[in-house]
Coordinates of C-alpha atoms in Angstrom, one line a residue:
M1286 CA 0.6 5.1 25.5
D1287 CA 0.2 1.2 24.1
T1288 CA 3.1 0.2 21.8
V1289 CA 1.8 -1.7 18.6
K1290 CA 4.5 -3.2 16.1
I1291 CA 3.5 -3.0 12.5
R1292 CA 4.8 -6.5 10.8
T1293 CA 2.8 -6.3 7.5
P1294 CA 1.3 -4.2 5.0
Q1295 CA -2.0 -5.4 5.8
S1296 CA -1.3 -4.2 9.9
L1297 CA -0.6 -1.1 8.7
L1298 CA -3.6 -0.3 6.3
Q1299 CA -5.6 -1.6 9.3
L1300 CA -4.0 1.1 11.8
L1301 CA -4.0 3.7 9.3
P1302 CA -7.7 5.2 11.1
R1303 CA -6.0 4.7 14.4
L1304 CA -3.0 7.0 12.9
V1305 CA -4.7 9.5 11.4
G1306 CA -8.3 9.2 12.0
P1307 CA -10.8 8.9 9.3
V1308 CA -9.1 8.4 6.0
E1309 CA -10.1 11.2 3.2
T1310 CA -9.4 10.8 -0.2
P1311 CA -7.6 11.6 -2.5
S1312 CA -4.7 12.2 0.0
L1313 CA -0.9 11.4 0.4
I1314 CA -0.6 9.7 4.1
A1315 CA 3.2 10.1 5.0
L1316 CA 4.2 8.6 8.4
P1317 CA 7.8 9.2 9.7
L1318 CA 9.9 6.8 11.6
S1319 CA 13.0 7.5 13.7
S1320 CA 14.8 4.6 14.8
G1321 CA 11.6 2.5 14.7
R1322 CA 9.1 4.9 16.7
S1323 CA 6.5 6.5 14.6
G1324 CA 6.0 10.6 14.5
M1325 CA 3.0 12.8 13.4
P1326 CA 1.3 11.6 10.6
M1327 CA 0.7 14.1 7.5
A1328 CA -1.9 13.8 5.0
L1329 CA -1.0 15.5 1.8
D1330 CA -2.3 16.1 -1.4
L1331 CA -1.3 12.8 -3.9
P1332 CA 1.9 13.7 -5.9
E1333 CA 1.6 15.0 -9.6
R1334 CA 5.0 15.0 -11.8
R1335 CA 5.8 18.6 -11.1
S1336 CA 5.0 18.4 -6.9
V1337 CA 6.8 15.3 -6.0
A1338 CA 10.4 17.6 -5.4
A1339 CA 7.8 20.1 -3.1
L1340 CA 6.1 17.1 -1.1
A1341 CA 9.3 15.6 -0.3
G1342 CA 10.6 19.1 0.9
A1343 CA 7.1 19.0 3.1
I1344 CA 7.9 15.7 4.5
R1345 CA 11.3 16.2 5.4
A1346 CA 10.0 19.3 7.2
G1347 CA 7.4 18.1 9.1
G1348 CA 9.1 14.5 10.0
R1349 CA 12.2 16.8 10.8
G1350 CA 14.7 14.1 12.2
C1351 CA 13.1 10.9 10.6
D1352 CA 15.4 8.3 9.2
A1353 CA 12.5 6.4 7.3
V1354 CA 8.6 7.3 6.2
V1355 CA 5.6 5.1 4.9
L1356 CA 3.7 6.5 2.2
V1357 CA 0.3 5.6 1.5
A1358 CA -2.0 6.7 -1.3
C1359 CA -5.4 7.0 -0.7
L1360 CA -7.4 7.0 -3.7
E1361 CA -11.1 7.9 -4.6
A1362 CA -11.5 5.4 -7.9
P1363 CA -11.9 1.5 -6.9
L1364 CA -8.3 -0.2 -8.3
G1365 CA -9.6 -2.9 -9.8
A1366 CA -7.2 -5.4 -11.7
D1367 CA -5.4 -2.4 -13.6
P1368 CA -2.1 -1.5 -12.9
L1369 CA -1.9 0.8 -9.7
P1370 CA -2.2 4.7 -10.6
L1371 CA 0.4 7.3 -9.7
R1372 CA 3.3 4.6 -10.0
D1373 CA 5.9 6.5 -11.4
E1374 CA 5.2 9.5 -9.2
M1375 CA 5.4 7.2 -5.9
R1376 CA 8.4 5.8 -6.9
H1377 CA 9.9 9.5 -7.8
L1378 CA 8.9 10.8 -4.6
A1379 CA 10.7 7.9 -3.2
R1380 CA 13.8 8.7 -4.7
Q1381 CA 13.5 12.1 -3.8
L1382 CA 13.3 11.1 0.2
S1383 CA 16.4 8.3 -0.3
R1384 CA 18.4 11.2 -1.6
A1385 CA 17.9 13.3 1.8
G1386 CA 18.5 10.2 3.7
I1387 CA 15.2 9.0 4.3
R1388 CA 14.4 5.4 3.6
T1389 CA 11.0 4.6 2.3
L1390 CA 9.8 1.3 4.0
E1391 CA 6.4 0.9 2.4
L1392 CA 4.7 2.6 -0.7
L1393 CA 1.1 1.3 -0.7
A1394 CA -2.1 2.3 -2.3
L1395 CA -5.3 2.3 -0.8
G1396 CA -8.8 2.4 -2.8
P1397 CA -12.1 1.7 -1.8
D1398 CA -11.9 -1.6 -2.9
A1399 CA -8.2 -3.1 -2.2
W1400 CA -5.2 -2.2 -1.4
G1401 CA -1.9 -2.4 -3.5
D1402 CA 1.9 -2.5 -3.2
Y1403 CA 4.1 -0.4 -5.5
A1404 CA 6.5 -2.9 -5.4
S1405 CA 3.8 -5.1 -7.4
P1406 CA 2.1 -2.1 -9.3
E1407 CA 0.8 -4.7 -12.2
C1408 CA -2.3 -5.8 -10.4
A1409 CA -3.9 -4.5 -7.0
R1410 CA -2.8 -7.2 -4.7
G1411 CA -5.4 -7.5 -1.9
P1412 CA -9.2 -7.3 -0.9
L1413 CA -9.9 -5.1 2.0
A1414 CA -12.2 -7.8 3.6
E1415 CA -9.2 -9.5 4.3
L1416 CA -8.0 -6.4 6.7
D1417 CA -10.7 -7.6 9.1
L1418 CA -9.7 -11.2 9.2
L1419 CA -6.3 -10.6 10.7
D1420 CA -5.3 -10.3 14.6
D1421 CA -2.9 -8.0 13.6
P1422 CA -1.9 -5.9 15.4
A1423 CA -1.7 -6.8 19.1
P1424 CA -4.8 -9.2 20.3
G1425 CA -6.0 -7.3 23.0
V1426 CA -4.9 -3.6 22.3
P1427 CA -8.4 -1.6 22.8
D1428 CA -9.6 0.3 19.9
L1429 CA -9.1 4.4 20.0
A1430 CA -11.8 6.6 20.2
P1431 CA -12.6 7.7 16.8
V1432 CA -11.2 11.4 16.1
P1433 CA -13.9 13.2 14.3
G1434 CA -13.8 15.0 10.8
V1435 CA -15.1 18.2 9.7
P1436 CA -18.4 18.8 11.2
A1437 CA -21.2 17.6 9.0
T1438 CA -25.0 18.9 9.0
R1439 CA -27.0 16.0 10.5
D1440 CA -31.0 16.0 10.4
S1441 CA -31.2 14.6 14.2
K1442 CA -33.2 14.8 17.3
A1443 CA -30.2 16.7 18.7
A1444 CA -30.1 19.3 16.1
A1445 CA -34.2 20.1 16.1
D1446 CA -33.7 20.4 19.8
V1447 CA -30.9 22.9 20.0
A1448 CA -33.0 24.6 17.0
A1449 CA -35.9 25.1 19.3
W1450 CA -34.0 25.9 22.6
L1451 CA -32.4 29.0 20.4
D1452 CA -36.1 30.1 19.6
D1453 CA -37.2 29.8 23.3
L1454 CA -34.2 31.4 25.2
D1455 CA -35.2 34.1 27.4
D1456 CA -32.8 36.9 28.6
V1457 CA -32.3 35.5 32.0
D1458 CA -30.8 32.6 31.0
L1459 CA -28.6 34.7 28.4
H1460 CA -27.4 37.2 31.3
L1461 CA -26.7 34.4 33.0
A1462 CA -24.4 32.5 30.9
H1463 CA -22.6 35.9 30.0
D1464 CA -22.1 36.4 34.0
D1465 CA -20.3 33.1 34.0
P1466 CA -19.4 32.3 30.5
I1467 CA -16.6 29.7 31.1
A1468 CA -19.0 27.5 33.5
A1469 CA -21.6 27.7 30.7
L1470 CA -19.3 26.9 28.2
E1471 CA -18.0 24.0 30.4
A1472 CA -21.6 22.7 30.9
A1473 CA -22.0 22.7 27.3
V1474 CA -18.7 20.6 26.7
E1475 CA -19.8 18.4 30.1
L1476 CA -23.0 17.6 28.5
A1477 CA -22.5 17.6 24.7
P1478 CA -22.7 13.8 24.1
R1479 CA -26.0 14.1 25.5
I1480 CA -27.1 16.5 23.5
G1481 CA -30.8 15.3 21.9
A1482 CA -31.5 12.7 25.0
G1483 CA -33.7 15.3 27.1
P1484 CA -33.3 16.9 30.5
G1485 CA -31.6 14.6 33.0
A1486 CA -31.9 13.7 36.4
L1487 CA -31.3 16.9 37.5
G1488 CA -33.2 18.9 34.9
I1489 CA -31.0 20.4 33.0
D1490 CA -31.1 20.2 29.1
P1491 CA -28.0 19.2 27.4
A1492 CA -29.2 21.0 24.2
K1493 CA -30.2 24.3 26.1
A1494 CA -26.9 24.1 27.4
A1495 CA -25.5 23.9 23.7
A1496 CA -27.9 26.7 22.7
L1497 CA -26.5 29.0 25.3
A1498 CA -22.8 28.1 24.3
I1499 CA -23.6 28.7 20.3
L1500 CA -25.0 32.4 21.5
L1501 CA -21.8 32.8 23.6
V1502 CA -19.7 31.7 21.2
E1503 CA -20.8 34.6 18.7
A1504 CA -18.4 36.9 20.3
P1505 CA -14.6 36.9 19.3
A1506 CA -13.6 36.8 23.2
M1507 CA -15.9 33.9 24.2
R1508 CA -14.4 32.0 21.2
D1509 CA -11.0 32.6 22.6
L1510 CA -12.1 31.4 25.8
A1511 CA -13.3 27.8 24.4
I1512 CA -10.2 27.3 22.7
E1513 CA -8.1 28.2 25.6
I1514 CA -10.2 26.0 28.1
A1515 CA -9.8 23.1 25.7
I1516 CA -6.3 23.8 24.9
D1517 CA -4.7 25.1 28.3
G1518 CA -7.8 24.7 30.9
A1519 CA -10.3 26.7 33.0
S1520 CA -8.0 28.0 35.0
A1521 CA -5.8 29.5 32.4
A1522 CA -9.1 30.8 30.3
A1523 CA -10.3 32.4 34.1
G1524 CA -6.8 34.3 33.8
T1525 CA -7.7 35.7 30.3
L1526 CA -10.9 36.4 31.4
A1527 CA -10.1 38.6 34.5
V1528 CA -7.8 40.8 32.4
L1529 CA -9.8 41.2 29.2
G1530 CA -9.5 44.9 28.3
D1531 CA -6.5 45.7 30.2
A1532 CA -3.8 47.4 27.7
D1533 CA -0.8 46.7 29.9
S1534 CA -1.6 42.8 30.8
A1535 CA 0.5 40.5 28.7
V1536 CA -1.9 37.6 29.4
P1537 CA -4.1 38.0 26.4
D1538 CA -0.6 38.1 23.9
A1539 CA 0.4 34.9 25.7
A1540 CA -2.9 33.1 24.7
A1541 CA -2.4 34.7 21.3
N1542 CA 0.7 32.8 20.8
R1543 CA -0.7 29.7 22.2
F1544 CA -3.3 29.9 19.1
L1545 CA -0.5 30.2 16.7
G1546 CA 1.1 26.8 18.0
C1547 CA 3.8 27.8 20.3
G1548 CA 4.8 26.7 23.6
P1549 CA 4.4 23.5 25.9
A1550 CA 2.5 20.6 24.4
P1551 CA -1.0 20.5 25.5
D1552 CA -2.3 17.2 27.1
P1553 CA -3.5 15.2 24.2
E1554 CA -6.6 13.4 25.7
R1555 CA -8.0 16.3 27.1
L1556 CA -7.8 17.9 23.4
H1557 CA -9.1 14.7 21.7
D1558 CA -11.8 14.8 24.0
R1559 CA -12.7 18.8 24.0
L1560 CA -12.9 17.9 19.7
R1561 CA -15.1 15.3 19.9
R1562 CA -17.4 17.5 22.1
W1563 CA -17.2 20.5 20.0
T1564 CA -17.2 18.8 16.9
A1565 CA -21.0 17.3 18.5
I1566 CA -22.1 20.7 19.4
A1567 CA -21.0 22.0 15.9
E1568 CA -23.2 19.6 14.1
A1569 CA -26.0 20.2 16.3
T1570 CA -25.6 24.0 15.3
P1571 CA -28.3 25.6 13.0
L1572 CA -25.8 25.9 9.3
E1573 CA -26.1 29.8 9.8
L1574 CA -24.9 30.2 13.2
R1575 CA -22.1 27.8 12.6
G1576 CA -19.4 29.5 11.8
P1577 CA -17.9 30.0 15.3
G1578 CA -18.4 26.3 16.2
L1579 CA -16.2 25.6 13.0
V1580 CA -13.4 27.8 14.3
I1581 CA -13.2 26.1 17.2
V1582 CA -13.1 22.6 16.3
G1583 CA -10.6 23.9 13.5
F1584 CA -8.5 24.9 15.9
L1585 CA -8.5 21.7 17.9
H1586 CA -7.7 20.1 14.7
F1587 CA -4.6 22.6 14.2
F1588 CA -3.4 22.1 17.9
L1589 CA -3.3 17.8 17.5
G1590 CA -1.5 18.3 13.7
R1591 CA -4.7 17.5 11.4
G1592 CA -3.4 21.1 9.3
R1593 CA -5.7 19.2 6.5
T1594 CA -8.9 19.4 8.4
A1595 CA -8.5 22.2 10.3
G1596 CA -8.1 24.2 6.9
R1597 CA -11.3 22.7 5.6
C1598 CA -12.9 24.1 8.5
A1599 CA -11.8 27.5 8.3
E1600 CA -12.7 27.3 4.6
L1601 CA -16.4 26.1 5.5
A1602 CA -16.5 29.1 8.7
M1603 CA -15.5 31.8 5.7
A1604 CA -18.9 30.2 3.7
V1605 CA -20.9 30.1 6.6
D1606 CA -20.0 33.9 7.9
P1607 CA -17.7 36.0 5.5
H1608 CA -17.1 38.4 8.3
L1609 CA -15.8 35.9 10.5
T1610 CA -12.2 37.0 11.3
M1611 CA -10.9 34.3 13.0
A1612 CA -12.1 31.9 9.8
P1613 CA -9.2 33.4 7.7
L1614 CA -6.7 33.7 10.6
L1615 CA -7.0 29.9 11.1
R1616 CA -6.5 29.1 7.7
D1617 CA -3.2 31.6 7.1
I1618 CA -2.1 29.7 10.8
V1619 CA -2.0 26.3 8.8
D1620 CA -1.1 27.6 5.9
A1621 CA 2.0 29.4 7.1
K1622 CA 2.8 26.1 10.0
G1623 CA 1.1 23.8 9.1
A1624 CA 0.8 22.0 12.6
P1625 CA 2.0 23.7 15.8
D1626 CA 5.4 23.5 17.5
W1627 CA 5.0 20.8 19.5
V1628 CA 3.7 18.5 17.0
L1629 CA 6.7 19.6 14.6
H1630 CA 9.6 20.0 17.4
P1631 CA 8.1 17.0 19.9
G1632 CA 9.9 17.8 23.1
C1633 CA 10.9 21.5 23.0
T1634 CA 9.1 23.8 25.2
E1635 CA 10.4 27.2 23.6

């Protein structure tokens, strides 16, 4: 893992997309720190006078054990040269955290045109263009692969190719996929970055593999398998598949607890990789069939501690298919926990 020293407010704002993914507005980004090391960033609603106490409580709970925090108000409207908005609310939030023993190191505003410091709130201090001129953070540290947000509808060749295969798949293809669903799901995920590129050297069309996966995950059990593969690997999913329908087996219950965010932390690199690939599949899926893909993507966001995005995926899935039971379940899990145990309590495996 790279260690990067943040020396200035500008370097912090330059790093923000790497820390939290695409910065959504309006939102409050809280970055907890313990002994100078950052914890899991949180995306919260912007403070209002009556919500400050609740936000302070959420930051204390989400940054358990932190002794300091960086707060960034991400705003929709340009800052211009006017006094910074939410000045009183942001300062009140910092005071609430201070009373709880959490020091606010930076209290910043980020608009589409400029950034500002609530220590000098009368004017917006810096144009965003200056952030690209800095050699801060450390030169030579590679950029992280971007973390996708909520899957978007795209008018693309990938979507057109998948739609064509959904119309042309025959019963033989579907039977083969149902006979070995883990292999079918893994093939779709492996080829996801090439959807729309046409058949490869072996004659396999990634769009066809994606179309088969889209039809597979319409079944709740297959949706569970796709999520379990992402979080714990294909061998764990194979164990669950082997005991499906066995009422005496404890394996499905253990897998369900993982969906609630319980147990040891999964491999974050695998989760990020699966999130990118399933997002590509979801974006190539016709809107009327996208609900299951949105649920899969939403659970992966939840596993990474991105509850806000997970909740939006659940809401979009419910809008696409009101009868999709896993979508409200995901929404309830996000509302109840916010993040999985391995995010809220790093290092604890119980």
